[in-house]
């Protein structure tokens, strides 16, 4: 039942993503933000009511979580559609349904999105392989890793907004063939992301002890969790720069094939081999394996930075 609800939730989620991209490109970014915030609030409230059985409702457990996710995604889509209609009227735009693509052919469109889909699929598969390897460390190690996941997801999710913003801003400059402005703005966005990531990393290191103390687990698990958070904080700036550079800036020029090759090589030729080497050859614990695995991000950034400097990605899709 849970997976059925999640599968249904992907439909409004996909529509929301498309409309949100349009709104951001039209400089109405507050609407997707407000809709996402509203969806989080609704999802949290419904999880409390349906999972635990509050306000007269019977406890539904995992089924309630699925229902809450579906309802929150429908709520988000409704808000975005309302905002979409308001913006159309405000900007005096006319909406019409058409599968016709301007400036590029359908074949070129498929060639552009296919690498993205392939890259995301193989990256997700790689994450599953790494999680399976982590599962061999034992209960304490796995518990320590799972303890850090909420913080990692929250920080990465918050700073990933810079990647979306970079894609919109740089894409618009490239569309106008303002190549020097696009390059200068890219540097500024990357600098802002680096400064923000460093600030968050410092806070995470300082507060890591307080965070793990919130959990009722053994001291060994807390110590491992704190160590993993510190390792994550050290490489977080590089991870954020990869998200901005590869996931936003370079993709805005349409060169998705090269980014796909970098992502696949980083995951399957560096990350997973290093993970397996650390576990089965060096016999390291989860902290050492996790630290070695982060070298994937460093290698990926080095290659992407060279590509960025060459400026071959700076093209207008209108050309």
XYZ file of C-alpha atoms in Angstrom:
319
model
C 0.000 0.000 0.000
C 2.822 2.394 0.835
C 4.592 1.907 -2.501
C 1.287 2.271 -4.355
C 0.743 5.685 -2.746
C 4.329 6.732 -3.479
C 3.959 5.639 -7.119
C 0.835 7.773 -7.466
C 2.617 10.703 -5.796
C 5.212 10.761 -8.587
C 2.557 12.031 -11.031
C 1.810 15.352 -9.265
C 5.467 15.565 -8.259
C 6.565 15.460 -11.904
C 3.993 18.066 -12.956
C 5.049 20.319 -10.079
C 8.689 20.039 -11.114
C 7.951 21.117 -14.698
C 5.749 24.053 -13.706
C 8.236 25.094 -11.012
C 11.003 25.262 -13.622
C 8.838 27.531 -15.777
C 8.029 29.785 -12.833
C 11.700 30.094 -11.860
C 12.678 30.958 -15.431
C 9.995 33.662 -15.395
C 11.470 34.998 -12.131
C 8.560 33.856 -9.953
C 10.687 31.655 -7.699
C 8.705 32.504 -4.555
C 5.730 30.474 -5.761
C 7.558 27.105 -5.967
C 9.217 27.904 -2.651
C 5.911 28.645 -0.926
C 4.302 25.550 -2.469
C 7.173 23.318 -1.346
C 7.077 24.769 2.156
C 3.331 24.242 2.320
C 3.729 20.642 1.144
C 6.304 19.955 3.862
C 3.973 21.358 6.529
C 1.016 19.333 5.238
C 3.109 16.168 4.982
C 4.456 16.585 8.509
C 1.014 17.231 9.968
C -0.593 14.313 8.158
C 2.243 12.000 9.173
C 1.580 12.890 12.799
C -2.166 12.343 12.440
C -2.254 9.259 10.225
C 0.829 7.335 11.352
C 0.254 7.778 15.076
C -3.533 7.896 14.941
C -4.324 11.372 16.320
C -7.402 13.639 16.164
C -9.791 10.682 16.088
C -8.063 8.791 13.259
C -6.941 5.199 13.663
C -3.219 4.544 13.555
C -2.316 3.584 9.979
C 1.452 3.147 10.318
C 3.404 2.993 7.075
C 0.195 3.175 5.061
C -0.521 6.561 6.628
C 2.926 7.781 5.577
C 2.162 6.914 1.949
C -1.218 8.641 2.047
C 0.338 11.731 3.636
C 2.961 11.899 0.883
C 0.358 11.650 -1.881
C -1.899 14.304 -0.349
C 1.008 16.700 0.243
C 2.152 16.351 -3.388
C -1.385 17.032 -4.637
C -1.525 20.060 -2.344
C 1.779 21.337 -3.732
C 0.604 20.862 -7.318
C -2.630 22.751 -6.592
C -0.699 25.714 -5.207
C 1.697 25.753 -8.142
C -1.125 25.561 -10.692
C -2.846 28.470 -8.940
C 0.389 30.461 -8.987
C 0.950 29.491 -12.617
C -2.444 30.890 -13.572
C -1.859 34.112 -11.645
C 1.520 34.637 -13.313
C 0.087 34.020 -16.767
C -2.464 36.747 -16.178
C 0.058 39.104 -14.597
C 2.603 38.712 -17.411
C -0.090 38.755 -20.117
C 1.038 35.368 -21.389
C -1.258 32.953 -23.193
C -1.134 29.291 -22.234
C -1.569 26.640 -24.881
C -0.879 22.927 -24.937
C 1.568 21.909 -27.642
C 4.180 19.190 -28.092
C 6.062 21.342 -30.593
C 9.584 22.296 -29.517
C 11.039 25.636 -30.496
C 14.703 26.072 -31.501
C 15.527 22.353 -31.148
C 14.098 19.227 -32.759
C 12.563 16.331 -30.860
C 15.620 14.249 -31.679
C 17.923 16.868 -30.189
C 15.649 17.070 -27.151
C 15.861 13.320 -26.602
C 19.653 13.407 -27.016
C 19.743 16.114 -24.364
C 17.578 14.457 -21.702
C 18.655 10.831 -22.264
C 22.077 11.344 -20.636
C 20.413 12.990 -17.631
C 18.027 10.072 -17.133
C 20.825 7.549 -17.621
C 23.128 9.379 -15.222
C 20.487 9.678 -12.500
C 19.538 6.008 -12.813
C 23.108 4.742 -12.627
C 23.898 7.124 -9.772
C 20.896 5.826 -7.808
C 21.959 2.268 -8.527
C 25.446 3.085 -7.277
C 23.994 4.505 -4.076
C 22.136 1.239 -3.528
C 25.375 -0.714 -3.982
C 27.153 1.491 -1.446
C 24.265 1.105 1.014
C 24.426 -2.670 0.589
C 28.142 -2.577 1.417
C 27.458 -0.453 4.501
C 24.998 -3.109 5.614
C 27.895 -5.540 6.173
C 29.459 -3.377 8.897
C 27.108 -4.504 11.634
C 24.392 -2.887 13.685
C 26.469 -0.196 15.428
C 28.131 1.085 12.257
C 24.915 1.044 10.275
C 23.017 2.797 13.072
C 25.684 5.510 13.206
C 25.425 6.032 9.452
C 21.619 6.193 9.505
C 21.852 8.687 12.366
C 23.667 11.132 10.071
C 21.356 10.746 7.050
C 18.737 13.342 8.115
C 21.392 16.030 8.581
C 23.127 15.168 5.310
C 19.831 15.258 3.434
C 18.776 18.539 5.001
C 22.066 20.334 4.281
C 22.423 18.937 0.763
C 18.792 19.725 -0.026
C 19.076 23.282 1.247
C 22.250 24.071 -0.696
C 21.050 22.249 -3.829
C 18.800 25.246 -4.446
C 21.935 27.027 -5.662
C 22.235 24.402 -8.394
C 18.701 25.086 -9.624
C 19.279 28.836 -9.421
C 22.536 28.516 -11.359
C 20.810 26.549 -14.123
C 18.135 29.227 -14.524
C 20.389 32.297 -14.298
C 23.205 30.988 -16.474
C 20.769 29.451 -18.945
C 19.075 32.807 -19.484
C 22.430 34.524 -20.059
C 23.478 31.858 -22.546
C 20.134 32.178 -24.300
C 20.864 35.885 -24.802
C 24.416 34.999 -25.934
C 25.873 37.015 -23.048
C 28.751 34.608 -22.609
C 31.053 36.786 -20.517
C 28.200 37.607 -18.143
C 27.367 33.896 -17.898
C 30.953 33.031 -17.001
C 31.253 35.847 -14.431
C 27.910 34.943 -12.852
C 28.984 31.297 -12.689
C 32.056 32.262 -10.678
C 29.934 34.368 -8.305
C 27.394 31.580 -7.746
C 30.141 29.049 -7.114
C 31.817 31.410 -4.657
C 28.507 31.965 -2.839
C 27.957 28.220 -2.661
C 31.443 27.599 -1.337
C 31.140 30.274 1.367
C 27.704 28.980 2.389
C 28.892 25.372 2.488
C 31.950 26.256 4.573
C 29.785 28.173 7.058
C 27.368 25.255 7.354
C 30.267 22.808 7.710
C 31.776 24.807 10.576
C 28.421 24.852 12.370
C 27.997 21.146 11.782
C 31.395 20.360 13.309
C 30.667 22.555 16.328
C 27.176 21.144 16.888
C 27.793 17.515 15.897
C 28.149 16.440 19.524
C 24.864 18.054 20.533
C 23.102 16.494 17.567
C 24.112 12.906 18.329
C 23.225 13.417 22.002
C 19.597 13.850 20.921
C 19.449 10.128 20.144
C 19.060 7.410 22.757
C 21.800 5.138 21.456
C 25.034 3.671 22.784
C 28.058 5.921 23.243
C 29.911 3.970 20.548
C 27.155 4.751 18.029
C 27.194 8.411 19.040
C 30.945 8.652 18.599
C 30.800 7.004 15.184
C 27.905 9.245 14.168
C 29.795 12.359 15.234
C 32.879 11.233 13.295
C 30.805 10.628 10.157
C 29.247 14.084 10.465
C 32.688 15.660 10.682
C 33.833 13.761 7.584
C 30.703 14.898 5.758
C 31.352 18.495 6.857
C 34.886 18.380 5.476
C 33.876 17.351 1.984
C 30.497 19.184 1.895
C 31.947 22.289 0.135
C 33.288 20.095 -2.683
C 29.963 18.267 -2.965
C 28.073 21.566 -3.170
C 30.453 22.877 -5.856
C 29.847 19.697 -7.867
C 26.099 20.204 -7.601
C 26.340 23.825 -8.748
C 28.946 23.284 -11.468
C 27.896 19.962 -12.964
C 24.219 19.931 -12.010
C 23.422 23.552 -12.834
C 25.955 25.633 -14.733
C 27.322 23.255 -17.370
C 23.969 21.538 -17.934
C 22.441 24.946 -18.711
C 24.454 24.922 -21.945
C 22.955 21.588 -22.957
C 26.140 19.503 -22.627
C 24.464 16.724 -20.669
C 26.437 13.919 -22.318
C 29.771 15.002 -20.836
C 28.240 15.441 -17.381
C 26.736 11.963 -17.674
C 30.157 10.485 -18.445
C 31.739 12.331 -15.505
C 28.997 11.212 -13.101
C 29.083 7.593 -14.221
C 32.874 7.460 -14.107
C 32.906 9.077 -10.675
C 30.415 6.600 -9.247
C 31.349 3.336 -10.960
C 35.060 3.771 -11.686
C 36.094 5.616 -8.527
C 33.440 5.611 -5.775
C 32.290 1.999 -5.768
C 35.776 0.471 -6.365
C 37.181 2.574 -3.499
C 34.285 1.507 -1.282
C 34.828 -2.183 -2.030
C 38.605 -1.822 -1.662
C 38.277 -0.179 1.758
C 35.849 -2.813 3.066
C 37.120 -6.088 1.625
C 40.857 -5.401 1.182
C 41.840 -2.810 3.793
C 39.179 -4.066 6.250
C 38.403 -0.503 7.352
C 35.397 0.439 9.456
C 32.565 2.609 8.191
C 34.331 5.899 9.039
C 37.444 5.061 7.028
C 35.385 3.697 4.130
C 33.174 6.777 4.110
C 36.227 9.075 4.121
C 37.859 7.222 1.224
C 34.606 7.239 -0.708
C 34.542 11.051 -0.614
C 37.540 11.118 -2.953
C 34.986 10.491 -5.688
C 33.676 14.029 -5.172
C 37.179 15.493 -5.334
C 37.996 13.686 -8.585
C 34.653 14.652 -10.108
C 35.161 18.313 -9.237
C 38.677 18.344 -10.700
C 37.465 17.069 -14.086
C 34.386 19.303 -14.133
C 36.448 22.380 -13.225
C 38.787 21.791 -16.191
C 35.751 21.496 -18.443
C 34.321 24.704 -17.001
C 37.553 26.605 -17.611
C 37.661 25.594 -21.275
C 34.237 27.271 -21.790
C 33.118 24.848 -24.499
C 29.873 24.410 -22.570
C 29.007 28.080 -23.152
C 26.623 27.762 -26.071
C 23.115 29.014 -26.740
C 20.559 26.327 -27.509
C 19.047 28.770 -29.992
C 22.118 28.173 -32.147
